[in-house]
XYZ file of N, CA and C in Angstrom:
351
model
N -53.456 -109.399 -54.795
C -54.624 -109.805 -54.043
C -55.626 -108.655 -53.985
N -56.840 -109.002 -54.025
C -57.850 -107.966 -53.921
C -58.390 -107.902 -52.490
N -59.104 -106.863 -52.196
C -59.594 -106.609 -50.846
C -60.570 -107.690 -50.375
N -61.360 -108.232 -51.279
C -62.333 -109.255 -50.890
C -61.625 -110.507 -50.372
N -60.568 -110.917 -51.053
C -59.823 -112.093 -50.597
C -59.140 -111.842 -49.255
N -58.620 -110.648 -49.082
C -57.979 -110.319 -47.804
C -58.979 -110.346 -46.653
N -60.171 -109.800 -46.899
C -61.214 -109.846 -45.864
C -61.629 -111.282 -45.580
N -61.705 -112.092 -46.604
C -62.088 -113.495 -46.465
C -61.056 -114.245 -45.620
N -59.783 -113.933 -45.823
C -58.725 -114.581 -45.043
C -58.673 -114.028 -43.611
N -59.022 -112.775 -43.425
C -58.926 -112.139 -42.116
C -60.044 -112.572 -41.167
N -61.196 -112.936 -41.712
C -62.349 -113.288 -40.871
C -62.033 -114.453 -39.928
N -61.512 -115.599 -40.402
C -61.211 -116.689 -39.460
C -60.115 -116.307 -38.458
N -59.164 -115.507 -38.910
C -58.099 -115.091 -37.999
C -58.637 -114.169 -36.907
N -59.563 -113.305 -37.255
C -60.170 -112.423 -36.266
C -60.992 -113.223 -35.259
N -61.715 -114.231 -35.742
C -62.490 -115.095 -34.843
C -61.563 -115.863 -33.899
N -60.453 -116.355 -34.441
C -59.489 -117.083 -33.620
C -58.870 -116.152 -32.568
N -58.560 -114.931 -32.949
C -57.991 -113.959 -32.014
C -58.986 -113.628 -30.899
N -60.255 -113.512 -31.252
C -61.287 -113.226 -30.259
C -61.416 -114.381 -29.268
N -61.385 -115.614 -29.758
C -61.469 -116.784 -28.877
C -60.249 -116.859 -27.949
N -59.067 -116.561 -28.475
C -57.859 -116.577 -27.646
C -57.908 -115.485 -26.577
N -58.435 -114.324 -26.919
C -58.565 -113.229 -25.952
C -59.519 -113.608 -24.838
N -60.642 -114.237 -25.186
C -61.600 -114.672 -24.170
C -60.991 -115.733 -23.262
N -60.255 -116.665 -23.846
C -59.581 -117.692 -23.064
C -58.543 -117.068 -22.131
N -57.800 -116.107 -22.636
C -56.801 -115.408 -21.828
C -57.448 -114.677 -20.664
N -58.560 -114.012 -20.919
C -59.260 -113.296 -19.851
C -59.774 -114.249 -18.784
N -60.242 -115.426 -19.191
C -60.721 -116.427 -18.243
C -59.585 -116.904 -17.350
N -58.440 -117.220 -17.945
C -57.299 -117.670 -17.158
C -56.766 -116.565 -16.252
N -56.794 -115.343 -16.737
C -56.322 -114.215 -15.933
C -57.221 -114.013 -14.716
N -58.513 -114.125 -14.902
C -59.450 -113.982 -13.781
C -59.250 -115.097 -12.759
N -59.042 -116.311 -13.234
C -58.805 -117.432 -12.318
C -57.498 -117.238 -11.554
N -56.482 -116.766 -12.233
C -55.201 -116.517 -11.575
C -55.336 -115.401 -10.547
N -56.081 -114.361 -10.872
C -56.315 -113.281 -9.907
C -56.970 -113.814 -8.642
N -57.960 -114.676 -8.798
C -58.636 -115.247 -7.634
C -57.682 -116.081 -6.785
N -56.810 -116.841 -7.432
C -55.855 -117.666 -6.694
C -54.806 -116.814 -5.991
N -54.383 -115.726 -6.620
C -53.431 -114.812 -5.979
C -54.078 -114.161 -4.763
N -55.334 -113.760 -4.881
C -56.048 -113.180 -3.740
C -56.158 -114.171 -2.586
N -56.476 -115.410 -2.899
C -56.584 -116.441 -1.852
C -55.236 -116.683 -1.181
N -54.168 -116.745 -1.971
C -52.831 -116.956 -1.407
C -52.418 -115.772 -0.543
N -52.703 -114.570 -0.988
C -52.355 -113.381 -0.206
C -53.097 -113.363 1.123
N -54.353 -113.763 1.085
C -55.137 -113.804 2.326
C -54.543 -114.810 3.311
N -54.170 -115.976 2.813
C -53.585 -116.994 3.688
C -52.211 -116.580 4.216
N -51.389 -115.981 3.361
C -50.051 -115.574 3.789
C -50.094 -114.370 4.718
N -51.141 -113.580 4.659
C -51.239 -112.371 5.469
C -51.858 -112.638 6.839
N -52.398 -113.814 7.082
C -53.062 -114.087 8.363
C -52.092 -114.068 9.527
N -50.957 -114.723 9.372
C -49.968 -114.739 10.443
C -48.597 -115.035 9.878
N -47.600 -114.632 10.628
C -46.224 -114.892 10.226
C -45.935 -116.383 10.421
N -44.920 -116.906 9.735
C -44.566 -118.323 9.907
C -44.189 -118.637 11.356
N -44.275 -119.897 11.722
C -44.033 -120.330 13.106
C -42.624 -119.986 13.580
N -41.654 -120.042 12.697
C -40.271 -119.789 13.088
C -39.925 -118.296 13.114
N -40.928 -117.440 12.999
C -40.726 -115.999 12.942
C -39.969 -115.456 14.151
N -40.230 -115.981 15.328
C -39.611 -115.428 16.540
C -38.093 -115.599 16.560
N -37.565 -116.533 15.791
C -36.123 -116.765 15.755
C -35.423 -115.946 14.673
N -36.172 -115.209 13.857
C -35.580 -114.432 12.780
C -34.909 -113.177 13.329
N -33.963 -112.691 12.592
C -33.359 -111.406 12.904
C -34.148 -110.288 12.254
N -33.714 -109.061 12.494
C -34.429 -107.903 11.963
C -34.398 -107.860 10.443
N -33.293 -108.292 9.841
C -33.169 -108.214 8.381
C -34.158 -109.163 7.698
N -34.277 -110.385 8.199
C -35.202 -111.333 7.569
C -36.646 -110.913 7.818
N -36.921 -110.386 8.995
C -38.277 -109.913 9.292
C -38.662 -108.772 8.362
N -37.731 -107.838 8.179
C -37.992 -106.707 7.276
C -38.167 -107.186 5.841
N -37.324 -108.113 5.405
C -37.422 -108.635 4.036
C -38.765 -109.330 3.820
N -39.180 -110.172 4.777
C -40.454 -110.884 4.664
C -41.611 -109.883 4.603
N -41.560 -108.867 5.458
C -42.626 -107.856 5.478
C -42.669 -107.061 4.171
N -41.520 -106.752 3.605
C -41.484 -106.019 2.335
C -42.088 -106.841 1.198
N -41.700 -108.114 1.109
C -42.232 -108.970 0.041
C -43.730 -109.173 0.230
N -44.156 -109.358 1.474
C -45.584 -109.487 1.757
C -46.315 -108.195 1.394
N -45.702 -107.057 1.643
C -46.293 -105.771 1.271
C -46.467 -105.634 -0.231
N -45.492 -106.122 -0.991
C -45.607 -106.098 -2.459
C -46.796 -106.950 -2.899
N -46.937 -108.128 -2.309
C -48.054 -109.013 -2.666
C -49.392 -108.361 -2.323
N -49.504 -107.800 -1.146
C -50.761 -107.163 -0.737
C -51.064 -105.963 -1.634
N -50.040 -105.192 -1.980
C -50.250 -104.037 -2.870
C -50.754 -104.486 -4.238
N -50.242 -105.597 -4.741
C -50.690 -106.090 -6.041
C -52.134 -106.577 -5.983
N -52.537 -107.190 -4.864
C -53.907 -107.702 -4.770
C -54.922 -106.568 -4.671
N -54.486 -105.399 -4.222
C -55.402 -104.266 -4.093
C -55.577 -103.503 -5.400
N -54.752 -103.797 -6.386
C -54.826 -103.088 -7.666
C -55.966 -103.636 -8.521
N -56.490 -102.781 -9.375
C -57.546 -103.200 -10.293
C -57.008 -104.192 -11.321
N -55.803 -103.915 -11.830
C -55.142 -104.804 -12.779
C -53.763 -105.159 -12.210
N -53.709 -106.194 -11.357
C -52.425 -106.518 -10.727
C -51.409 -107.075 -11.719
N -50.152 -106.875 -11.400
C -49.054 -107.457 -12.173
C -48.915 -108.900 -11.703
N -49.453 -109.833 -12.467
C -49.502 -111.228 -12.020
C -48.119 -111.852 -11.896
N -47.185 -111.456 -12.748
C -45.846 -112.029 -12.626
C -45.176 -111.541 -11.343
N -45.411 -110.315 -10.963
C -44.855 -109.790 -9.720
C -45.525 -110.442 -8.508
N -46.840 -110.603 -8.567
C -47.569 -111.221 -7.452
C -47.175 -112.683 -7.273
N -47.077 -113.430 -8.355
C -46.693 -114.837 -8.214
C -45.230 -114.965 -7.803
N -44.390 -114.024 -8.222
C -43.000 -114.019 -7.764
C -42.915 -113.768 -6.271
N -43.749 -112.865 -5.760
C -43.786 -112.596 -4.319
C -44.270 -113.825 -3.555
N -45.283 -114.504 -4.078
C -45.763 -115.731 -3.424
C -44.655 -116.769 -3.394
N -43.952 -116.915 -4.500
C -42.842 -117.878 -4.575
C -41.769 -117.549 -3.537
N -41.408 -116.282 -3.442
C -40.400 -115.889 -2.456
C -40.881 -116.135 -1.027
N -42.130 -115.813 -0.742
C -42.647 -116.000 0.605
C -42.696 -117.475 0.995
N -43.083 -118.311 0.072
C -43.156 -119.740 0.390
C -41.784 -120.383 0.515
N -40.783 -119.782 -0.115
C -39.422 -120.317 -0.047
C -38.536 -119.528 0.907
N -39.122 -118.878 1.901
C -38.325 -118.058 2.816
C -37.277 -118.852 3.597
N -37.441 -120.154 3.857
C -36.358 -120.867 4.549
C -35.061 -120.933 3.731
N -35.154 -120.755 2.427
C -33.972 -120.815 1.563
C -33.271 -119.471 1.418
N -33.808 -118.422 2.020
C -33.202 -117.107 1.894
C -31.840 -117.113 2.565
N -30.843 -116.681 1.854
C -29.493 -116.602 2.404
C -29.102 -115.169 2.690
N -27.897 -115.005 3.212
C -27.419 -113.669 3.564
C -27.246 -112.765 2.354
N -27.079 -113.348 1.165
C -26.872 -112.519 -0.019
C -28.172 -111.917 -0.552
N -29.316 -112.538 -0.295
C -30.580 -112.010 -0.830
C -31.332 -111.149 0.188
N -31.078 -111.317 1.451
C -31.815 -110.557 2.468
C -31.708 -109.042 2.288
N -30.510 -108.469 2.064
C -30.463 -107.011 1.858
C -31.222 -106.558 0.608
N -31.219 -107.380 -0.431
C -31.955 -107.032 -1.649
C -33.451 -107.005 -1.388
N -33.935 -107.996 -0.638
C -35.364 -108.061 -0.345
C -35.788 -106.976 0.638
N -34.939 -106.686 1.617
C -35.275 -105.681 2.621
C -35.299 -104.276 2.031
N -34.650 -104.084 0.898
C -34.557 -102.755 0.296
C -35.472 -102.552 -0.900
N -36.371 -103.496 -1.184
C -37.235 -103.315 -2.349
C -38.240 -102.199 -2.100
N -38.618 -101.539 -3.164
C -39.604 -100.459 -3.079
C -41.000 -101.047 -2.894
N -41.933 -100.202 -2.553
C -43.302 -100.688 -2.347
C -43.977 -101.086 -3.653
N -43.505 -100.537 -4.771
C -44.050 -100.894 -6.084
C -42.897 -101.196 -7.047
N -42.199 -102.296 -6.843
C -41.056 -102.607 -7.708
C -41.511 -103.113 -9.068
N -40.609 -103.035 -10.035
C -40.903 -103.576 -11.362
C -40.609 -105.069 -11.405
N -39.650 -105.500 -10.576
C -39.316 -106.918 -10.499
C -38.745 -107.202 -9.118
N -38.774 -108.475 -8.745
C -38.243 -108.911 -7.463
C -36.936 -109.665 -7.673
N -36.036 -109.610 -6.700
C -34.811 -110.412 -6.818
C -35.160 -111.896 -6.816
N -34.347 -112.700 -7.480
C -34.606 -114.132 -7.520
C -33.715 -114.844 -6.514
N -34.108 -116.037 -6.154
C -33.338 -116.825 -5.198
C -32.041 -117.358 -5.793
N -31.954 -117.415 -7.103
C -30.760 -117.980 -7.728
C -29.628 -117.006 -7.781
């Protein structure tokens, strides 16, 4: 193959890659906005059943909420970590005794969150 043919084949692929990158950036921006909105709503007040929680569940909820808030303050948030934190916060009634110590001990900037499964 000569260089002219390779350039000819690369041009449509480069255009397609550029369109996919723009589409990805659009979806990423929309997801960032939704994560910010969810963080704002989850940070307004603790759930209604909060007063009946023990110290371990309260600490775990606060840690996961802290991870979410820390991600929303970043210039380039880790969207998988932020959406995982939202998922955990919304499913807090399903938290069992086996996951509470894991959640209560997470760092302020973890690489991943424990799963409910």
